[in-house]
Short mmCIF file of C-alpha atoms in Angstrom, two decimals:
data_model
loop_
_atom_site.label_atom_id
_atom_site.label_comp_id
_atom_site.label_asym_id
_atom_site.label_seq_id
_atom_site.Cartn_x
_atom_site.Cartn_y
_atom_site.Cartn_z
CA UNK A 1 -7.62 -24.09 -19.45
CA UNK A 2 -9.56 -20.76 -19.04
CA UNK A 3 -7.54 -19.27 -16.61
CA UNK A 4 -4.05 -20.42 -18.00
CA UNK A 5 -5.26 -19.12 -21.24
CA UNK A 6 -6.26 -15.96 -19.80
CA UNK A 7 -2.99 -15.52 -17.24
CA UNK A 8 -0.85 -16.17 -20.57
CA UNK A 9 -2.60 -13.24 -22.45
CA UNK A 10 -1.78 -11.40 -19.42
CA UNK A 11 1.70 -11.88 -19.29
CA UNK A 12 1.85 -11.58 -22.97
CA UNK A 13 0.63 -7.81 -22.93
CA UNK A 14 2.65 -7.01 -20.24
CA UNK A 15 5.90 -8.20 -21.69
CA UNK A 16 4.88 -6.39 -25.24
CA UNK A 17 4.34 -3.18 -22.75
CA UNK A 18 7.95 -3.69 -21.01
CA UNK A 19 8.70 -3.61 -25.01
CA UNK A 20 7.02 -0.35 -25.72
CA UNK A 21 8.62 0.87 -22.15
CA UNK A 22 12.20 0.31 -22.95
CA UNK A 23 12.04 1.42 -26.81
CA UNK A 24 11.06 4.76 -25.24
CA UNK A 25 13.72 5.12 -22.37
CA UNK A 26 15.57 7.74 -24.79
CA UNK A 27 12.70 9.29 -24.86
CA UNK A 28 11.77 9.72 -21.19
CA UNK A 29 11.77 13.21 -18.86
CA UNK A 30 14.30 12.11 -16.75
CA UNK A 31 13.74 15.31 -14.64
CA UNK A 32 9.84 15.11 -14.09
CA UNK A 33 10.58 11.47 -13.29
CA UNK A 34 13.16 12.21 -10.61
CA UNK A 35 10.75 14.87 -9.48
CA UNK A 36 8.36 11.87 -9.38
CA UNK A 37 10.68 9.52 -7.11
CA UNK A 38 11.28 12.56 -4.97
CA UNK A 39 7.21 13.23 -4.48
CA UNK A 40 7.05 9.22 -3.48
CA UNK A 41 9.39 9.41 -1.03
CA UNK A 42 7.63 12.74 0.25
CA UNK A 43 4.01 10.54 0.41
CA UNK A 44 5.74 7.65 2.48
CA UNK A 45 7.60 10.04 4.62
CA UNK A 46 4.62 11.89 4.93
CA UNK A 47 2.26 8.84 5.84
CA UNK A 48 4.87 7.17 8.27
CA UNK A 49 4.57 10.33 10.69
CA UNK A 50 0.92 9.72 10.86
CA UNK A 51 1.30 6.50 11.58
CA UNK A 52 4.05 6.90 14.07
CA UNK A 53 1.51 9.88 15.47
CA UNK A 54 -1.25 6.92 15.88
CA UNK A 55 0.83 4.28 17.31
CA UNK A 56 2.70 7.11 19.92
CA UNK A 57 -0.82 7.39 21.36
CA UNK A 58 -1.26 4.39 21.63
CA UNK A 59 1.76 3.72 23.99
CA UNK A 60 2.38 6.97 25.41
CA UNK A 61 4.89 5.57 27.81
CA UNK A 62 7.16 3.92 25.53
CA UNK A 63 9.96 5.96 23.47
CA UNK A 64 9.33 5.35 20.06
CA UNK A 65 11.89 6.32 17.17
CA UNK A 66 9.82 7.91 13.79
CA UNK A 67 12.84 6.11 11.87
CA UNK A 68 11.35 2.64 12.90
CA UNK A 69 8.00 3.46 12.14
CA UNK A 70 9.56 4.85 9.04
CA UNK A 71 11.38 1.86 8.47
CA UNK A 72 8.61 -0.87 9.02
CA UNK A 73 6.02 1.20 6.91
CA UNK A 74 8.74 1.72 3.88
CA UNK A 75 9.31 -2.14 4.21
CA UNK A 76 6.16 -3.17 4.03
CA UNK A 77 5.13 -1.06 0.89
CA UNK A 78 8.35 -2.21 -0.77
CA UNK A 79 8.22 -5.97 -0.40
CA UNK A 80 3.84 -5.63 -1.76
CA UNK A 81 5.73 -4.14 -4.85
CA UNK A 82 7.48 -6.98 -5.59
CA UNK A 83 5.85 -9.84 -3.62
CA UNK A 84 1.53 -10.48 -4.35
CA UNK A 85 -0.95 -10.82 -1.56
CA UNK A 86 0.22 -8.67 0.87
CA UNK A 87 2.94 -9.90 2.39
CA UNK A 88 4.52 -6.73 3.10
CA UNK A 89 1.93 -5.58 5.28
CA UNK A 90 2.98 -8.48 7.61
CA UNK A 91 6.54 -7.80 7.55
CA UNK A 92 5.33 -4.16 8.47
CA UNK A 93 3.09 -5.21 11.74
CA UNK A 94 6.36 -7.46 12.74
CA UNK A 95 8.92 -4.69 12.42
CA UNK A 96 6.81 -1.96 13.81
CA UNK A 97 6.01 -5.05 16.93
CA UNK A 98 9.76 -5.49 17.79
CA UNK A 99 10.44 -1.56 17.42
CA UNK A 100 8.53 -0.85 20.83
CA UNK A 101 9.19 -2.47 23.74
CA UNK A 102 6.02 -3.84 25.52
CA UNK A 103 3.97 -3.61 22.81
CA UNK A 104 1.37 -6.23 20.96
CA UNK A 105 0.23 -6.87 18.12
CA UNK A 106 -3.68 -6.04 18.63
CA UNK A 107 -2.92 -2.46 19.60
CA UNK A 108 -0.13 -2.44 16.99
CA UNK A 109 -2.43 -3.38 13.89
CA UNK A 110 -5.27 -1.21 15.38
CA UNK A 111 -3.06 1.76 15.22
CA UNK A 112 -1.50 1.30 11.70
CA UNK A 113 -5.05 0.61 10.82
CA UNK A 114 -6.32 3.88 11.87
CA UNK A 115 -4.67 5.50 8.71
CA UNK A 116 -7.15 3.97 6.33
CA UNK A 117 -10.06 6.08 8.09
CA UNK A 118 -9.31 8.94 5.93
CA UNK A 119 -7.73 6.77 3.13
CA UNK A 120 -11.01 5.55 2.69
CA UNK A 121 -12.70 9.14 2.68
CA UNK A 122 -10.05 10.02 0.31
CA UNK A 123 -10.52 6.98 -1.64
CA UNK A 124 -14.10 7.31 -2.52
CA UNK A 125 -13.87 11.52 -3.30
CA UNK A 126 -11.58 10.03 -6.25
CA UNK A 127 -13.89 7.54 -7.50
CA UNK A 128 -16.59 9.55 -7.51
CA UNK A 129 -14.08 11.77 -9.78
CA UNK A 130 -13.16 8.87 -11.88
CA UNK A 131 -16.53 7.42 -13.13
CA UNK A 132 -17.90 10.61 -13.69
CA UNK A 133 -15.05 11.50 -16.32
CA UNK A 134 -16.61 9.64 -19.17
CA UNK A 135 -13.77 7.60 -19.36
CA UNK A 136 -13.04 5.27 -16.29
CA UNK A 137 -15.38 1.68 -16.79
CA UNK A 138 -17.97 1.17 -14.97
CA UNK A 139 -17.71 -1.79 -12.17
CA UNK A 140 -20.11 -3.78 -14.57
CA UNK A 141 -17.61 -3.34 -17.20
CA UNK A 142 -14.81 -4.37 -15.50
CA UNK A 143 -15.49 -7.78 -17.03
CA UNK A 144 -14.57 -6.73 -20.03
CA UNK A 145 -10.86 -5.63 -19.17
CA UNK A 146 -8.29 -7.43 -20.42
CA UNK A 147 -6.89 -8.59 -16.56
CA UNK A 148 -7.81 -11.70 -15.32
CA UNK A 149 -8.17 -10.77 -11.85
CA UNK A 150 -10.23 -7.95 -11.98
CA UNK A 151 -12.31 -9.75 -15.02
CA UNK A 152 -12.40 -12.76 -13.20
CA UNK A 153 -14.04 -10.95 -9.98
CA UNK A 154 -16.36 -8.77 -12.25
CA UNK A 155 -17.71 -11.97 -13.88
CA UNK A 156 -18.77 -13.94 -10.41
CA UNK A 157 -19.66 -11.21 -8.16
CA UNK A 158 -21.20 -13.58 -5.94
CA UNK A 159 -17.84 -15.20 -5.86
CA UNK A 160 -16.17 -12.06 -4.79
CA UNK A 161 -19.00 -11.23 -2.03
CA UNK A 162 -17.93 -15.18 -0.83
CA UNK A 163 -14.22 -14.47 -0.94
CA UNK A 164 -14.77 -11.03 0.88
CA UNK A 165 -17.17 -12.42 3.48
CA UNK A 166 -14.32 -15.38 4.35
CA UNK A 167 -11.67 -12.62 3.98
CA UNK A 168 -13.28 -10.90 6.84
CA UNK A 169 -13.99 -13.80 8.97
CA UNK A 170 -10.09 -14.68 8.30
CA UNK A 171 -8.63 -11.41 9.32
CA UNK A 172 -11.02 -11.45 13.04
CA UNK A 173 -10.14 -14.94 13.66
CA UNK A 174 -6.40 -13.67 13.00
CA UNK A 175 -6.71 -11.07 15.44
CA UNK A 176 -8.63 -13.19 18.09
CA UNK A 177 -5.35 -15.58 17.64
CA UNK A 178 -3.09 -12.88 18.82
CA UNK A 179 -4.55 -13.05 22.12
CA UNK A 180 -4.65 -15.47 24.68
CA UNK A 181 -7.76 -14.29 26.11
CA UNK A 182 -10.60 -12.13 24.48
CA UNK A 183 -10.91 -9.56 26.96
CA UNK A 184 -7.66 -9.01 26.76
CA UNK A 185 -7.31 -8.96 23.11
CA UNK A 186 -10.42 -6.47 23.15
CA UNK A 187 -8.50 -4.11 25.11
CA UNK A 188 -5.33 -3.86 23.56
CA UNK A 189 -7.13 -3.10 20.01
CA UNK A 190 -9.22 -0.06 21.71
CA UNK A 191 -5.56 0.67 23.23
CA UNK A 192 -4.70 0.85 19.23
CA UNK A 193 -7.54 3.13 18.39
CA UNK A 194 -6.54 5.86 21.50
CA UNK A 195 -6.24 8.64 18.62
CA UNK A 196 -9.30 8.27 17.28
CA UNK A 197 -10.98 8.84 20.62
CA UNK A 198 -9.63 12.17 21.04
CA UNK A 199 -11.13 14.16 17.81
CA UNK A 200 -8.76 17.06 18.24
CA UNK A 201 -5.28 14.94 17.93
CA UNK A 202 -7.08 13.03 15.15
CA UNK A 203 -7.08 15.85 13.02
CA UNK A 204 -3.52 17.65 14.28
CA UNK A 205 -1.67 14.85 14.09
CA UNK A 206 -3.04 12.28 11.50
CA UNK A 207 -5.38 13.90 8.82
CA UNK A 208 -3.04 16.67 8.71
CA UNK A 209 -0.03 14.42 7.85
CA UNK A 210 -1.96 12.44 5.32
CA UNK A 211 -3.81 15.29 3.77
CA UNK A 212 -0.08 16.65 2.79
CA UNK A 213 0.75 12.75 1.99
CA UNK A 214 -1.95 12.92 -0.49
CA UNK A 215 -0.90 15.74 -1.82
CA UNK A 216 2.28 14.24 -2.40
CA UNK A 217 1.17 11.09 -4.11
CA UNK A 218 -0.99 13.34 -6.57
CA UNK A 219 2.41 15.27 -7.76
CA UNK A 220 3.66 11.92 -7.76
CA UNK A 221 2.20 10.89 -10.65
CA UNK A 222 1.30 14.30 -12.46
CA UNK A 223 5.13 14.07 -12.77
CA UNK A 224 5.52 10.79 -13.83
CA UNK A 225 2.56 11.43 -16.79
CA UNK A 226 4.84 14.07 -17.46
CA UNK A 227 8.15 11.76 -17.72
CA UNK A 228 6.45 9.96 -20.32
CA UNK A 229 4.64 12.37 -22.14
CA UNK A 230 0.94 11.59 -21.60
CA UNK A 231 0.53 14.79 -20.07
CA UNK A 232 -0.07 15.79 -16.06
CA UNK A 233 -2.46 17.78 -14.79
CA UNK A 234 -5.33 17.88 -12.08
CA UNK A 235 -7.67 15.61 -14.45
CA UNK A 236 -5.33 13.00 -15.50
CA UNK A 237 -3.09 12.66 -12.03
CA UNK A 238 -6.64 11.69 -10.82
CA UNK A 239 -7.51 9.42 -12.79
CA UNK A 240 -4.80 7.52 -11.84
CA UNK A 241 -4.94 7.89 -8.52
CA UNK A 242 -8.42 6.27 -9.39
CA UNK A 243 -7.21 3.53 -11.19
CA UNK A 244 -4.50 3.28 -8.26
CA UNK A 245 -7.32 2.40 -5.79
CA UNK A 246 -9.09 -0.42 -7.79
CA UNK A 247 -5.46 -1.56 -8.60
CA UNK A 248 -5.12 -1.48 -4.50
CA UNK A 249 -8.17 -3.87 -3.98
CA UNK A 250 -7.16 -6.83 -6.51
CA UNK A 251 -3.65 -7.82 -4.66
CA UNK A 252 -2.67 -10.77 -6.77
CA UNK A 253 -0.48 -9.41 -8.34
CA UNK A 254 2.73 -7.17 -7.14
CA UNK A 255 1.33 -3.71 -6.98
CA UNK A 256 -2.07 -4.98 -8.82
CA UNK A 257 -0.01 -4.55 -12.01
CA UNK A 258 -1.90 -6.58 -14.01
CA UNK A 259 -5.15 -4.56 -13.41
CA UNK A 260 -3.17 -1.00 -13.37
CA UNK A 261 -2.15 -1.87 -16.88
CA UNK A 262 -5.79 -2.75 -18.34
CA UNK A 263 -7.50 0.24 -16.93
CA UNK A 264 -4.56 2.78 -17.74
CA UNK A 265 -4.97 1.45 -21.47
CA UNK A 266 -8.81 2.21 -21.52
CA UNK A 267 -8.70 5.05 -18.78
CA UNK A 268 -6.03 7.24 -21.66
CA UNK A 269 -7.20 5.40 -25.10
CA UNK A 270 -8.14 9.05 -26.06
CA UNK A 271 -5.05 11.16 -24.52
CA UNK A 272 -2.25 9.31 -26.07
CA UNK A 273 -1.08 5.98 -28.39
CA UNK A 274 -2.01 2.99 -27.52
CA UNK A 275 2.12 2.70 -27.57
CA UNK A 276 2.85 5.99 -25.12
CA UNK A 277 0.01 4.56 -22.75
CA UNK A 278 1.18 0.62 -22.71
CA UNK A 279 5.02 2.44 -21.83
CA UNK A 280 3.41 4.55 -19.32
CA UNK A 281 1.75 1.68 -17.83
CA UNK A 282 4.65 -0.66 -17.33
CA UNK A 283 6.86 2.54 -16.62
CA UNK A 284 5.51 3.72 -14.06
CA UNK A 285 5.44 0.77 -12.24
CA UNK A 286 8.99 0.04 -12.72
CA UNK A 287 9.64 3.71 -11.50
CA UNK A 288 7.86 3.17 -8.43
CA UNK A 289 8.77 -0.77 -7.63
CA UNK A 290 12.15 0.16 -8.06
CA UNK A 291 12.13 3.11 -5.41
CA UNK A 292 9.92 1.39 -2.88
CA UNK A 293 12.21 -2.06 -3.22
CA UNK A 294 15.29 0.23 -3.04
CA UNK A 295 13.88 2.31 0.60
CA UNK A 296 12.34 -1.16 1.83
CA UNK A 297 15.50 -2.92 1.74
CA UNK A 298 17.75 -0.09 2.46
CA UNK A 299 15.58 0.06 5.60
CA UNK A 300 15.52 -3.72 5.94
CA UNK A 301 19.61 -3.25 6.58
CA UNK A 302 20.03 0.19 8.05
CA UNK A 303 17.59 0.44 10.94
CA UNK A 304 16.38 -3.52 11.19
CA UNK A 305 20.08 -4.97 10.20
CA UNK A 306 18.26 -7.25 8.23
CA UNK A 307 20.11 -8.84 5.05
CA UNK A 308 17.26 -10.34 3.15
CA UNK A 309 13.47 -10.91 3.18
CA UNK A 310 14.29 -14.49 4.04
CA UNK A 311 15.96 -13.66 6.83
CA UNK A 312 13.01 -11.39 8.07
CA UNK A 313 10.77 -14.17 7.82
CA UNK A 314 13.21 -16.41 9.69
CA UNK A 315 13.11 -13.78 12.63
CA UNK A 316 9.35 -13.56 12.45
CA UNK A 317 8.87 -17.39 12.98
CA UNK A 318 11.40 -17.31 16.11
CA UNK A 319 9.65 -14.19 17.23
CA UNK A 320 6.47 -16.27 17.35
CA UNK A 321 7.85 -19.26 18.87
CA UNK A 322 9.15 -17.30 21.80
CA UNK A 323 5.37 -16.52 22.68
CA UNK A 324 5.69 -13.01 21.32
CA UNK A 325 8.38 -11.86 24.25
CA UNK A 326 8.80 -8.18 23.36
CA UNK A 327 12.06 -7.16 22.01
CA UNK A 328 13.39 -3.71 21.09
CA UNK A 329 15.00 -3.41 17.81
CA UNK A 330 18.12 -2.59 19.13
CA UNK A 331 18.39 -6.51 19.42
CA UNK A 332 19.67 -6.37 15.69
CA UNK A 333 21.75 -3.23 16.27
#
């Protein structure tokens, strides 16, 4: 009763905010939040050459197209948008997989996964930003948010260290599935991590890309603060970038939307009406749902000749019944 009770509150404040959202359309900066859109495409443009960078050094024999790494990383972010519990991130380790002949799915993950190295470094320099603002909660606090997952989580930490612990265990036995034998399976994800190894190509082709990626996603939303009149700037873009990476870490909900809204409304209680801030919330995320969904399945059908999300998933079960054969992507062409 609890948790139905809670979810319903939930969905009640986030319908009131799609209220507040929609009575200010007229409102709205249409030009910052173009200017927005335009920065987001710049970060996952930006981030996609990294990871094509990564996953090229992996398989230095194989011709790989940017447009499919492109593609598969564009999909993935679009369908998390939409879909909870990261179920993009799958389709993007599937499409990436049948993009390069030869390839496997150890090496493949390792690779993408390189990119959250300096994420993570990234990550934590905006944190450290946030709490010492005076106005981001602290974890403890989180509790008291009104979003049930990120409540829920703050109330039973030792819950959370559980679900993390079994989280972990999940994700190595996951791996160790990919492989027929461990050896093998060992060697393919070191094959994966080839462009960490060499310190030089790290940096020139991967921080370097993702530094400017950053960069991007910060305009991103000093624009779209901008659009609906909170205010941008150095201070407040970070502070949602901030309350972008707790957002990141509670997935159960498309784009951790839920969580997003409760900390925007504290994070800017100060800076704005509790009105501009609920249609900022919910805005936002529209704004950026909208232009990841649109890229994902524009990719889905113009590189992957893909018509749906079902059908994706349909082509992932018969790629896993045929052992994992590799296949190009020109097999949809």
């Amino acid at each position: 009763m609890l948790v139905t009770a809670s979810l319903g509150s939930d969905l009640s404040r986030f319908f009131d905010s799609v209220g507040e959202f929609l009575g200010n359309l007229a409102g709205l900066n249409w030009l910052a939040l173009l200017l927005a859109l335009a920065f987001y495409f710049g970060y996952l443009t930006l981030r996609s050459r990294a990871l094509f960078n990564a996953v090229q050094a992996a398989y230095p024999a194989e011709t790989i197209r940017w447009r499919d790494i492109w593609g598969a990383y564009v999909s993935g972010v679009g369908i998390n948008q939409v879909f909870p519990l990261g179920g993009g991130t799958i389709v993007q380790y599937f499409l990436t997989r049948i993009s390069i002949p030869n390839s496997s799915y150890p090496a493949i993950i390792a690779a993408l996964w390189t990119g959250l190295v300096f994420d993570y470094v990234v990550n934590i320099v905006i944190l450290l930003f946030a709490f010492t603002q005076g106005v981001f909660p602290k974890p403890p606090d989180f509790s008291k948010l009104p979003a049930f997952d990120l409540s829920f989580f703050a109330s039973h930490p030792r819950f959370l260290l559980f679900f993390l612990t079994v989280l972990g265990i999940a994700v190595l036995v996951a791996f160790a599935l990919l492989s027929a034998r461990v050896k093998a399976f060992w060697a393919r994800v070191r094959q994966g991590f080839t462009i960490l190894t060499d310190r030089r190509r790290y940096f020139r082709e991967m921080v370097t890309w993702q530094s400017a990626a950053w960069v991007s996603r910060f305009f991103t939303y000093w624009f779209l603060l901008d659009a609906f009149h909170i205010g941008g700037g150095i201070r407040n873009a970070l502070l949602v970038l901030g309350v972008q990476v707790v957002a990141m870490l509670m997935p159960f909900t498309p784009g951790g939307a839920g969580v997003q809204q409760a900390l925007l409304l504290t994070v800017f209680a100060g800076a704005a009406t509790g009105a501009e801030v609920a249609a900022f919330s919910v805005g936002q995320q529209i704004a950026i749902t909208v232009g990841a969904a649109s890229m994902a399945f524009g990719a889905l059908a113009l590189i992957f000749r893909f018509r749906s999300f079902k059908e994706v998933i349909r082509a992932g079960r018969e790629h896993r019944k045929q052992g994992d054969a590799p296949r190009p992507v020109d097999a949809h062409a």
